[in-house]
Amino acid sequence: MATATQAGADGWTSRTAFILAAIGAAVGLGNVWRFPTLAGENGGGAFVVFYIGCVILIGLPLVLSEILIGRHGRSDAMHSVEKVASDSGVSRGWGLFGGTGILAAFLIMTFYSVVAGWVIYYIGVMGWDFVAAFFSGAPFAGALAAENPDQISSRMTDLFANWPLLLVLHAMFMVATIWIVARGVQSGIEKAATYLMPAFFVLLILITIYGAFTGNFAEAVAFMFNPDFSKLTASAMNQALGQALFSMSLASAALITYGAYVSRETKLAPTAVMIAAADTGVAIIAGLMIFPIVFAAGLDAAAGPTLVFQSLPIAFHTMPGGALVGFLFFILIFFAALTSSISLLEGVVSWCINKFGMARATAAWGVGGLMFVIGIGCALSLNVWSEFRLLPFIPNFADNNLMDTIDGFTGQVLLPVTALLTSIFVGWRADRQLVMAETGLSGGMFTLWRFLVAWLCPIAVGLILVFGLFPALLA
Ligand code: PHE
């Protein structure tokens, strides 16, 4: 049952609401956890510069493409693409890439929720520590003052070994996400974004200022902005492109779905610029928030995925007010993760509502429940199932546990395939007048945008796909 829209009944109340929700979808673990991790592993400056290039030339044109599909189609990702296709006189089979996007959202959420569970754990640890410090008359103590750095760092290994706790945390995050999505677009998603995003930005600015004064800001700036292009390996470029797609929530139903709830009056091109700029700005500020603290404690920027969870608590340990700031830092990540997970779930839920005529609450609990079940496998990948291999016969994934397999399959296969089809569709198959009218662009700007979508995006994304699948080609 492809209803014309659920947007008319329950769309964003204003353009600002849409912008906050879309920025909320984009800004998430990708910005605060993954981007600093990748920038740190890939030597900083050159990676950052290349990443920004990917955002402007590939990400931004695709953001506009997806929102326009949603606004024209006024339905979930798959039905919206079908509508644009049939209004353009081409096969509705293009809806396929709406479907692969929905599948990507589904799969991403299974591990996203597990990682967000780690964040909840650290909110608990740091929050408890701050409260204890406060009542013992030392509100500005360093974090976990009673522990030594080894003990602090083993908190993460202990957490990973404790699978019942991981499952409880995973369940808590999933329930929070489901509860908001079940309440609907205006009273759930929009409301969450209008509270959480401003709070997120306030915390981001405060902690960055704190890091600038107490940490090693100069070294962090040099690390992030002095490009050493000899460090820019082909694999780093490949990761930068993939990260740009992931971070802007592209190719995973979210932006098409949110676009469906946008009013006809909203001008899409400037809105797309705001979303891309905010997402990238937050990633860079997150680097400028994290690296001064990491460097001040003499820790390694290239720590990998444990940078935020293991290195930072150690750094907060030695810093004045570290107990309070550490607590606020994990709250900040939590807010970012929640507004993103909402969009991941909504992308799948809106499809179920339209496809099966399900009630919103039923769809939210059903889909979220299924994501939770598969996510159990991700949580167990860190401990009892660490030796399990889902795709032992595919070289890329032969050594990966289930969590890394799902992460790798979405990042290296599903997102690039979906983005590739999106750009070919919008660049070559969608009706020119329809597309022009939706974007509101004309003249040279329209030509430039369509050129990027039609030529640069497919080529660049095609390269991610090929090199992602055949990394040996990069060696
Ligand atoms: N962009 C989000 C982040 O950076 C993740 C996400 C991907 C959200 C795809 C929605 C869709 O964390």
CSV table of C-alpha atoms and ligand atoms in Angstrom, one decimal:
chain,number,residue,atom,x,y,z
A,1,MET,CA,0.0,0.0,0.0
A,2,ALA,CA,1.9,3.0,-1.2
A,3,THR,CA,0.0,5.9,0.4
A,4,ALA,CA,0.7,9.2,-1.2
A,5,THR,CA,2.2,10.5,1.9
A,6,GLN,CA,2.3,10.3,5.7
A,7,ALA,CA,4.0,13.7,5.5
A,8,GLY,CA,1.0,15.8,5.0
A,9,ALA,CA,-0.6,14.6,8.2
A,10,ASP,CA,2.6,14.7,10.3
A,11,GLY,CA,5.4,16.7,8.7
A,12,TRP,CA,7.9,19.1,10.2
A,13,THR,CA,6.3,22.2,11.8
A,14,SER,CA,8.9,24.5,10.3
A,15,ARG,CA,12.0,24.7,8.2
A,16,THR,CA,14.1,25.1,11.4
A,17,ALA,CA,12.6,21.9,12.7
A,18,PHE,CA,13.6,20.1,9.5
A,19,ILE,CA,17.1,21.5,9.6
A,20,LEU,CA,17.6,20.5,13.3
A,21,ALA,CA,16.3,17.0,12.6
A,22,ALA,CA,18.4,16.5,9.5
A,23,ILE,CA,21.5,17.9,11.3
A,24,GLY,CA,20.6,15.6,14.2
A,25,ALA,CA,20.5,12.6,11.7
A,26,ALA,CA,23.9,13.6,10.2
A,27,VAL,CA,25.8,14.4,13.4
A,28,GLY,CA,26.4,11.3,15.4
A,29,LEU,CA,29.0,8.7,16.4
A,30,GLY,CA,30.4,9.3,12.9
A,31,ASN,CA,31.4,12.8,13.8
A,32,VAL,CA,32.5,12.4,17.4
A,33,TRP,CA,33.9,8.9,17.4
A,34,ARG,CA,34.7,7.8,13.9
A,35,PHE,CA,36.0,11.0,12.3
A,36,PRO,CA,38.6,11.7,15.0
A,37,THR,CA,39.6,8.0,15.0
A,38,LEU,CA,40.2,8.0,11.2
A,39,ALA,CA,41.9,11.3,11.2
A,40,GLY,CA,44.1,10.1,14.0
A,41,GLU,CA,45.0,6.8,12.3
A,42,ASN,CA,45.6,8.5,8.9
A,43,GLY,CA,48.0,11.1,10.1
A,44,GLY,CA,45.7,14.2,10.5
A,45,GLY,CA,46.0,17.1,8.1
A,46,ALA,CA,46.0,15.5,4.7
A,47,PHE,CA,43.1,13.2,5.6
A,48,VAL,CA,41.1,16.2,6.9
A,49,VAL,CA,41.7,18.2,3.7
A,50,PHE,CA,40.8,15.3,1.5
A,51,TYR,CA,37.7,14.6,3.6
A,52,ILE,CA,36.5,18.2,3.2
A,53,GLY,CA,37.0,17.9,-0.6
A,54,CYS,CA,34.8,14.8,-0.6
A,55,VAL,CA,32.1,16.6,1.4
A,56,ILE,CA,31.9,19.6,-0.9
A,57,LEU,CA,32.3,17.8,-4.3
A,58,ILE,CA,30.5,14.5,-3.6
A,59,GLY,CA,28.6,14.7,-0.3
A,60,LEU,CA,26.8,18.0,-0.7
A,61,PRO,CA,25.5,17.3,-4.2
A,62,LEU,CA,24.1,13.9,-2.9
A,63,VAL,CA,22.5,15.5,0.1
A,64,LEU,CA,20.5,17.8,-2.2
A,65,SER,CA,19.7,14.8,-4.5
A,66,GLU,CA,18.3,12.8,-1.6
A,67,ILE,CA,16.2,15.5,-0.1
A,68,LEU,CA,14.7,16.4,-3.4
A,69,ILE,CA,13.7,12.8,-4.1
A,70,GLY,CA,12.0,12.7,-0.7
A,71,ARG,CA,10.2,15.9,-1.1
A,72,HIS,CA,8.9,15.0,-4.5
A,73,GLY,CA,8.1,11.5,-3.6
A,74,ARG,CA,6.6,12.4,-0.2
A,75,SER,CA,7.0,8.8,1.1
A,76,ASP,CA,9.6,6.4,2.4
A,77,ALA,CA,12.9,6.0,0.6
A,78,MET,CA,11.7,3.3,-1.8
A,79,HIS,CA,8.3,4.6,-2.7
A,80,SER,CA,9.7,8.1,-3.1
A,81,VAL,CA,12.3,7.0,-5.7
A,82,GLU,CA,9.5,5.0,-7.5
A,83,LYS,CA,7.4,8.1,-7.7
A,84,VAL,CA,10.2,10.3,-9.0
A,85,ALA,CA,11.0,7.5,-11.5
A,86,SER,CA,7.4,7.2,-12.8
A,87,ASP,CA,7.0,11.0,-13.0
A,88,SER,CA,10.2,11.0,-15.1
A,89,GLY,CA,8.9,8.3,-17.4
A,90,VAL,CA,11.6,5.7,-16.4
A,91,SER,CA,11.3,2.3,-14.8
A,92,ARG,CA,10.0,2.1,-11.2
A,93,GLY,CA,12.7,-0.5,-10.8
A,94,TRP,CA,15.0,2.4,-9.7
A,95,GLY,CA,13.1,2.0,-6.4
A,96,LEU,CA,15.7,-0.7,-5.8
A,97,PHE,CA,18.2,1.8,-4.5
A,98,GLY,CA,15.7,3.2,-2.1
A,99,GLY,CA,15.4,-0.4,-0.8
A,100,THR,CA,19.2,-0.9,-0.5
A,101,GLY,CA,19.3,2.3,1.5
A,102,ILE,CA,16.6,1.0,3.8
A,103,LEU,CA,18.6,-2.2,4.2
A,104,ALA,CA,21.7,-0.2,5.0
A,105,ALA,CA,19.9,1.8,7.7
A,106,PHE,CA,18.6,-1.5,9.2
A,107,LEU,CA,22.1,-3.0,9.3
A,108,ILE,CA,23.9,0.1,10.5
A,109,MET,CA,21.5,0.4,13.4
A,110,THR,CA,22.4,-3.1,14.7
A,111,PHE,CA,25.9,-2.1,15.6
A,112,TYR,CA,25.3,1.6,16.1
A,113,SER,CA,23.1,0.7,19.1
A,114,VAL,CA,25.8,-1.5,20.6
A,115,VAL,CA,28.4,1.3,20.4
A,116,ALA,CA,25.9,3.8,21.8
A,117,GLY,CA,25.6,1.3,24.6
A,118,TRP,CA,29.3,1.8,25.4
A,119,VAL,CA,28.5,5.5,25.6
A,120,ILE,CA,25.8,4.9,28.2
A,121,TYR,CA,28.2,2.8,30.2
A,122,TYR,CA,30.7,5.7,30.3
A,123,ILE,CA,28.0,8.2,31.2
A,124,GLY,CA,27.2,6.0,34.2
A,125,VAL,CA,30.9,5.6,35.2
A,126,MET,CA,31.8,9.2,34.8
A,127,GLY,CA,28.5,10.5,36.2
A,128,TRP,CA,28.9,8.3,39.3
A,129,ASP,CA,32.5,9.4,39.7
A,130,PHE,CA,31.5,13.1,39.4
A,131,VAL,CA,28.8,12.8,42.0
A,132,ALA,CA,31.2,11.0,44.4
A,133,ALA,CA,33.8,13.7,43.8
A,134,PHE,CA,31.2,16.4,44.3
A,135,PHE,CA,30.0,15.1,47.6
A,136,SER,CA,33.5,14.5,48.9
A,137,GLY,CA,34.1,18.2,48.4
A,138,ALA,CA,36.2,18.0,45.2
A,139,PRO,CA,33.9,18.9,42.4
A,140,PHE,CA,36.8,19.8,40.1
A,141,ALA,CA,38.8,16.6,40.6
A,142,GLY,CA,40.2,14.7,37.7
A,143,ALA,CA,38.2,11.8,36.4
A,144,LEU,CA,38.4,8.5,38.3
A,145,ALA,CA,40.9,9.9,40.8
A,146,ALA,CA,41.0,6.7,42.7
A,147,GLU,CA,42.2,4.7,39.8
A,148,ASN,CA,45.4,4.5,37.9
A,149,PRO,CA,45.6,4.7,34.1
A,150,ASP,CA,45.8,0.9,33.7
A,151,GLN,CA,42.7,0.5,35.8
A,152,ILE,CA,40.9,3.2,33.7
A,153,SER,CA,41.9,1.6,30.5
A,154,SER,CA,40.8,-1.9,31.6
A,155,ARG,CA,37.3,-0.5,32.1
A,156,MET,CA,36.8,-0.9,28.4
A,157,THR,CA,38.2,-4.4,28.2
A,158,ASP,CA,36.1,-5.3,31.2
A,159,LEU,CA,33.0,-3.9,29.6
A,160,PHE,CA,33.7,-5.8,26.4
A,161,ALA,CA,34.0,-9.1,28.3
A,162,ASN,CA,30.8,-8.4,30.2
A,163,TRP,CA,28.2,-9.5,27.6
A,164,PRO,CA,25.1,-9.3,29.8
A,165,LEU,CA,25.9,-5.7,30.6
A,166,LEU,CA,26.5,-5.0,26.9
A,167,LEU,CA,23.1,-6.4,26.1
A,168,VAL,CA,21.4,-4.4,28.7
A,169,LEU,CA,23.0,-1.2,27.5
A,170,HIS,CA,22.2,-2.1,23.9
A,171,ALA,CA,18.6,-2.7,24.9
A,172,MET,CA,18.4,0.7,26.8
A,173,PHE,CA,19.6,2.6,23.7
A,174,MET,CA,17.3,0.7,21.4
A,175,VAL,CA,14.2,1.3,23.6
A,176,ALA,CA,15.0,5.0,23.8
A,177,THR,CA,15.2,5.2,20.0
A,178,ILE,CA,12.0,3.2,19.5
A,179,TRP,CA,10.1,5.2,22.0
A,180,ILE,CA,10.8,8.5,20.2
A,181,VAL,CA,10.1,7.1,16.7
A,182,ALA,CA,6.8,5.5,17.9
A,183,ARG,CA,5.6,8.9,19.0
A,184,GLY,CA,5.7,10.2,15.4
A,185,VAL,CA,7.4,12.9,13.4
A,186,GLN,CA,6.3,16.0,15.2
A,187,SER,CA,5.9,14.9,18.8
A,188,GLY,CA,8.7,12.3,18.7
A,189,ILE,CA,11.5,13.0,16.2
A,190,GLU,CA,11.1,16.8,15.9
A,191,LYS,CA,10.8,17.3,19.6
A,192,ALA,CA,13.8,15.2,20.4
A,193,ALA,CA,15.9,17.1,17.8
A,194,THR,CA,14.8,20.5,19.1
A,195,TYR,CA,15.8,19.7,22.6
A,196,LEU,CA,18.9,17.5,22.0
A,197,MET,CA,20.6,19.4,19.2
A,198,PRO,CA,20.9,22.8,20.9
A,199,ALA,CA,22.1,21.0,24.1
A,200,PHE,CA,24.6,19.1,22.0
A,201,PHE,CA,26.0,22.3,20.5
A,202,VAL,CA,26.3,24.1,23.8
A,203,LEU,CA,28.2,21.1,25.2
A,204,LEU,CA,30.4,20.9,22.1
A,205,ILE,CA,31.4,24.6,22.4
A,206,LEU,CA,32.0,24.4,26.2
A,207,ILE,CA,34.2,21.3,26.1
A,208,THR,CA,36.1,22.6,23.1
A,209,ILE,CA,36.9,25.8,25.0
A,210,TYR,CA,37.9,23.8,28.0
A,211,GLY,CA,40.2,21.7,25.9
A,212,ALA,CA,41.7,24.8,24.2
A,213,PHE,CA,42.6,26.2,27.6
A,214,THR,CA,43.7,23.1,29.5
A,215,GLY,CA,45.0,21.0,26.7
A,216,ASN,CA,47.5,21.2,23.9
A,217,PHE,CA,45.5,23.2,21.4
A,218,ALA,CA,48.4,24.3,19.2
A,219,GLU,CA,49.6,20.8,18.7
A,220,ALA,CA,46.0,19.7,17.8
A,221,VAL,CA,45.6,22.5,15.3
A,222,ALA,CA,48.9,21.6,13.7
A,223,PHE,CA,47.9,17.9,13.6
A,224,MET,CA,44.5,18.6,12.0
A,225,PHE,CA,45.5,21.3,9.5
A,226,ASN,CA,49.1,20.8,8.5
A,227,PRO,CA,48.7,18.4,5.6
A,228,ASP,CA,51.5,16.0,4.9
A,229,PHE,CA,50.3,14.5,1.6
A,230,SER,CA,52.7,11.7,1.8
A,231,LYS,CA,50.5,10.2,4.5
A,232,LEU,CA,47.5,10.3,2.2
A,233,THR,CA,47.5,6.7,1.1
A,234,ALA,CA,44.9,5.3,-1.3
A,235,SER,CA,43.4,3.4,1.5
A,236,ALA,CA,43.0,6.7,3.5
A,237,MET,CA,41.3,8.3,0.5
A,238,ASN,CA,39.0,5.4,0.3
A,239,GLN,CA,38.1,5.6,4.0
A,240,ALA,CA,37.6,9.4,3.7
A,241,LEU,CA,35.0,9.0,1.0
A,242,GLY,CA,33.2,6.2,2.8
A,243,GLN,CA,33.3,8.3,6.0
A,244,ALA,CA,31.8,11.3,4.1
A,245,LEU,CA,28.8,9.1,3.0
A,246,PHE,CA,28.3,7.6,6.4
A,247,SER,CA,28.7,10.9,8.3
A,248,MET,CA,26.2,12.8,6.2
A,249,SER,CA,23.7,9.9,6.5
A,250,LEU,CA,23.8,9.4,2.8
A,251,ALA,CA,22.7,6.3,0.9
A,252,SER,CA,20.8,5.0,3.9
A,253,ALA,CA,17.2,6.2,3.5
A,254,ALA,CA,17.5,8.9,6.3
A,255,LEU,CA,17.6,12.0,4.2
A,256,ILE,CA,15.1,10.9,1.6
A,257,THR,CA,12.7,10.0,4.4
A,258,TYR,CA,13.2,13.3,6.3
A,259,GLY,CA,12.9,15.1,2.9
A,260,ALA,CA,9.4,13.7,2.5
A,261,TYR,CA,8.3,15.7,5.6
A,262,VAL,CA,9.5,19.0,4.2
A,263,SER,CA,7.1,21.6,3.0
A,264,ARG,CA,6.9,22.8,-0.6
A,265,GLU,CA,8.0,26.3,0.4
A,266,THR,CA,11.3,25.3,1.9
A,267,LYS,CA,14.3,26.0,-0.4
A,268,LEU,CA,16.3,22.9,-0.6
A,269,ALA,CA,19.7,24.0,-1.9
A,270,PRO,CA,20.5,26.3,1.0
A,271,THR,CA,19.2,23.8,3.4
A,272,ALA,CA,21.4,21.1,1.9
A,273,VAL,CA,24.4,23.4,2.3
A,274,MET,CA,23.5,24.0,6.0
A,275,ILE,CA,23.3,20.3,6.7
A,276,ALA,CA,26.6,19.5,5.0
A,277,ALA,CA,28.3,22.4,6.6
A,278,ALA,CA,27.0,21.7,10.1
A,279,ASP,CA,28.0,18.0,9.8
A,280,THR,CA,31.5,18.8,8.7
A,281,GLY,CA,31.9,21.6,11.1
A,282,VAL,CA,31.0,19.3,14.0
A,283,ALA,CA,33.5,16.7,12.8
A,284,ILE,CA,36.3,19.2,12.7
A,285,ILE,CA,35.3,20.8,16.0
A,286,ALA,CA,35.1,17.3,17.5
A,287,GLY,CA,38.7,16.8,16.4
A,288,LEU,CA,39.6,20.2,18.0
A,289,MET,CA,37.8,19.1,21.2
A,290,ILE,CA,39.5,15.7,21.5
A,291,PHE,CA,43.0,16.0,20.2
A,292,PRO,CA,44.2,18.8,22.6
A,293,ILE,CA,43.1,16.7,25.5
A,294,VAL,CA,44.7,13.5,24.0
A,295,PHE,CA,48.0,15.4,23.3
A,296,ALA,CA,48.1,17.1,26.7
A,297,ALA,CA,48.1,13.7,28.3
A,298,GLY,CA,50.8,12.5,25.9
A,299,LEU,CA,48.6,9.9,24.3
A,300,ASP,CA,48.7,8.6,20.8
A,301,ALA,CA,46.3,10.1,18.2
A,302,ALA,CA,46.3,6.9,16.3
A,303,ALA,CA,44.8,4.8,19.0
A,304,GLY,CA,42.0,3.6,16.8
A,305,PRO,CA,38.4,3.0,17.8
A,306,THR,CA,39.3,3.0,21.5
A,307,LEU,CA,40.6,6.7,21.2
A,308,VAL,CA,37.4,8.1,22.6
A,309,PHE,CA,36.5,5.4,25.1
A,310,GLN,CA,39.9,4.4,26.4
A,311,SER,CA,42.3,7.3,25.8
A,312,LEU,CA,40.1,10.2,26.7
A,313,PRO,CA,39.1,8.9,30.2
A,314,ILE,CA,42.8,8.5,30.9
A,315,ALA,CA,43.3,12.1,29.8
A,316,PHE,CA,40.4,13.4,31.8
A,317,HIS,CA,42.0,11.7,34.8
A,318,THR,CA,44.9,14.1,34.9
A,319,MET,CA,43.0,17.2,33.9
A,320,PRO,CA,41.4,19.8,36.2
A,321,GLY,CA,37.7,19.3,36.4
A,322,GLY,CA,38.1,16.1,34.4
A,323,ALA,CA,35.4,14.3,36.4
A,324,LEU,CA,32.8,16.8,35.4
A,325,VAL,CA,34.0,17.4,31.8
A,326,GLY,CA,34.3,13.6,31.2
A,327,PHE,CA,30.7,13.1,32.3
A,328,LEU,CA,29.5,16.0,30.0
A,329,PHE,CA,31.6,14.7,27.1
A,330,PHE,CA,29.8,11.3,27.1
A,331,ILE,CA,26.4,13.0,27.4
A,332,LEU,CA,27.3,15.0,24.3
A,333,ILE,CA,28.1,11.8,22.4
A,334,PHE,CA,24.9,10.2,23.6
A,335,PHE,CA,22.7,13.1,22.3
A,336,ALA,CA,24.4,13.0,19.0
A,337,ALA,CA,24.0,9.2,18.7
A,338,LEU,CA,20.3,9.3,19.7
A,339,THR,CA,19.3,11.8,17.1
A,340,SER,CA,21.1,9.7,14.5
A,341,SER,CA,19.6,6.4,15.5
A,342,ILE,CA,16.2,7.9,15.4
A,343,SER,CA,16.7,8.6,11.7
A,344,LEU,CA,18.1,5.1,11.1
A,345,LEU,CA,15.0,3.6,12.6
A,346,GLU,CA,12.6,6.1,10.9
A,347,GLY,CA,13.9,5.2,7.5
A,348,VAL,CA,12.9,1.6,7.9
A,349,VAL,CA,9.7,2.3,9.9
A,350,SER,CA,8.2,4.7,7.4
A,351,TRP,CA,8.7,2.0,4.7
A,352,CYS,CA,6.9,-0.6,6.8
A,353,ILE,CA,4.0,1.8,7.5
A,354,ASN,CA,3.6,2.4,3.7
A,355,LYS,CA,4.3,-1.1,2.5
A,356,PHE,CA,2.3,-3.1,5.0
A,357,GLY,CA,-0.1,-0.5,6.3
A,358,MET,CA,1.3,-1.0,9.8
A,359,ALA,CA,0.6,1.4,12.7
A,360,ARG,CA,3.6,3.5,13.5
A,361,ALA,CA,4.0,2.2,17.0
A,362,THR,CA,3.8,-1.4,15.9
A,363,ALA,CA,6.3,-0.8,13.1
A,364,ALA,CA,8.7,1.0,15.5
A,365,TRP,CA,8.7,-1.8,18.1
A,366,GLY,CA,8.7,-4.5,15.5
A,367,VAL,CA,11.6,-3.2,13.4
A,368,GLY,CA,13.5,-1.9,16.5
A,369,GLY,CA,13.1,-5.3,18.1
A,370,LEU,CA,14.5,-7.0,15.0
A,371,MET,CA,17.5,-4.6,15.0
A,372,PHE,CA,18.0,-5.4,18.7
A,373,VAL,CA,18.1,-9.2,18.0
A,374,ILE,CA,20.7,-8.9,15.2
A,375,GLY,CA,22.6,-6.4,17.4
A,376,ILE,CA,22.9,-9.1,20.0
A,377,GLY,CA,25.3,-10.8,17.6
A,378,CYS,CA,27.3,-7.6,17.4
A,379,ALA,CA,27.6,-7.3,21.1
A,380,LEU,CA,28.6,-10.9,21.4
A,381,SER,CA,31.3,-10.3,18.7
A,382,LEU,CA,33.3,-8.6,21.4
A,383,ASN,CA,33.4,-11.7,23.6
A,384,VAL,CA,31.8,-15.1,23.3
A,385,TRP,CA,31.4,-15.0,19.5
A,386,SER,CA,34.7,-13.2,18.7
A,387,GLU,CA,35.8,-16.1,16.6
A,388,PHE,CA,32.6,-16.4,14.6
A,389,ARG,CA,33.0,-15.5,10.9
A,390,LEU,CA,29.9,-14.8,8.8
A,391,LEU,CA,31.7,-14.5,5.5
A,392,PRO,CA,34.9,-16.6,5.8
A,393,PHE,CA,35.1,-17.1,2.0
A,394,ILE,CA,35.2,-13.4,1.2
A,395,PRO,CA,38.8,-12.1,1.6
A,396,ASN,CA,37.7,-8.7,3.0
A,397,PHE,CA,35.6,-10.1,5.7
A,398,ALA,CA,37.4,-13.4,6.3
A,399,ASP,CA,39.0,-12.1,9.5
A,400,ASN,CA,36.0,-10.1,10.7
A,401,ASN,CA,33.7,-10.9,13.6
A,402,LEU,CA,30.0,-10.3,13.0
A,403,MET,CA,30.1,-6.6,14.1
A,404,ASP,CA,33.0,-5.7,11.8
A,405,THR,CA,31.4,-7.7,9.0
A,406,ILE,CA,28.2,-5.8,9.2
A,407,ASP,CA,30.1,-2.5,9.5
A,408,GLY,CA,32.4,-3.4,6.6
A,409,PHE,CA,29.6,-4.7,4.4
A,410,THR,CA,27.5,-1.6,4.8
A,411,GLY,CA,30.4,0.9,4.5
A,412,GLN,CA,32.3,-0.8,1.7
A,413,VAL,CA,29.4,-2.3,-0.3
A,414,LEU,CA,25.9,-1.2,0.5
A,415,LEU,CA,26.5,2.6,1.0
A,416,PRO,CA,28.7,3.0,-2.2
A,417,VAL,CA,26.3,0.9,-4.3
A,418,THR,CA,23.3,2.9,-3.1
A,419,ALA,CA,25.1,6.2,-3.6
A,420,LEU,CA,26.3,5.2,-7.0
A,421,LEU,CA,22.7,4.3,-8.1
A,422,THR,CA,21.4,7.5,-6.6
A,423,SER,CA,23.8,9.7,-8.5
A,424,ILE,CA,23.2,7.9,-11.8
A,425,PHE,CA,19.5,8.2,-11.3
A,426,VAL,CA,19.4,11.8,-10.4
A,427,GLY,CA,22.2,12.8,-12.8
A,428,TRP,CA,21.0,10.9,-15.8
A,429,ARG,CA,17.5,9.4,-15.5
A,430,ALA,CA,15.3,11.7,-13.5
A,431,ASP,CA,13.4,14.3,-15.4
A,432,ARG,CA,15.4,17.5,-15.8
A,433,GLN,CA,12.5,19.9,-15.3
A,434,LEU,CA,11.3,18.0,-12.2
A,435,VAL,CA,14.8,18.0,-10.7
A,436,MET,CA,15.4,21.6,-11.5
A,437,ALA,CA,12.0,22.7,-10.0
A,438,GLU,CA,12.7,20.7,-6.8
A,439,THR,CA,16.2,22.0,-6.2
A,440,GLY,CA,15.2,25.6,-6.9
A,441,LEU,CA,18.6,26.0,-8.7
A,442,SER,CA,18.9,27.5,-12.1
A,443,GLY,CA,21.6,28.6,-14.6
A,444,GLY,CA,25.2,27.9,-13.8
A,445,MET,CA,24.6,26.6,-10.3
A,446,PHE,CA,22.2,24.0,-11.6
A,447,THR,CA,24.6,23.0,-14.3
A,448,LEU,CA,27.4,22.7,-11.8
A,449,TRP,CA,25.4,20.7,-9.4
A,450,ARG,CA,24.1,18.3,-12.1
A,451,PHE,CA,27.6,17.9,-13.4
A,452,LEU,CA,28.9,16.8,-10.0
A,453,VAL,CA,26.0,14.4,-9.5
A,454,ALA,CA,26.2,13.0,-13.0
A,455,TRP,CA,29.9,12.7,-13.4
A,456,LEU,CA,32.0,13.2,-10.3
A,457,CYS,CA,29.8,11.3,-7.8
A,458,PRO,CA,29.5,8.1,-9.8
A,459,ILE,CA,33.2,8.0,-10.6
A,460,ALA,CA,34.3,8.7,-7.1
A,461,VAL,CA,31.8,6.4,-5.5
A,462,GLY,CA,32.6,3.7,-8.0
A,463,LEU,CA,36.2,3.9,-7.0
A,464,ILE,CA,35.3,3.5,-3.3
A,465,LEU,CA,33.4,0.5,-4.3
A,466,VAL,CA,36.1,-1.1,-6.4
A,467,PHE,CA,38.9,-0.4,-3.9
A,468,GLY,CA,36.7,-1.3,-1.0
A,469,LEU,CA,36.1,-4.7,-2.5
A,470,PHE,CA,39.5,-5.3,-3.9
A,471,PRO,CA,41.9,-3.6,-1.4
A,472,ALA,CA,44.8,-5.4,-3.1
A,473,LEU,CA,44.5,-3.0,-5.9
A,474,LEU,CA,45.6,-0.2,-3.6
A,475,ALA,CA,48.7,-2.0,-2.4
B,1,PHE,N1,25.4,10.0,10.1
B,1,PHE,C1,25.3,9.3,11.3
B,1,PHE,C2,26.6,9.5,12.1
B,1,PHE,O1,27.5,10.2,11.7
B,1,PHE,C3,25.0,7.9,11.1
B,1,PHE,C4,23.9,7.6,10.2
B,1,PHE,C5,24.1,7.0,9.0
B,1,PHE,C6,22.6,8.1,10.5
B,1,PHE,C7,23.1,6.7,8.1
B,1,PHE,C8,21.6,7.8,9.6
B,1,PHE,C9,21.8,7.2,8.4
B,1,PHE,O2,26.8,9.0,13.2
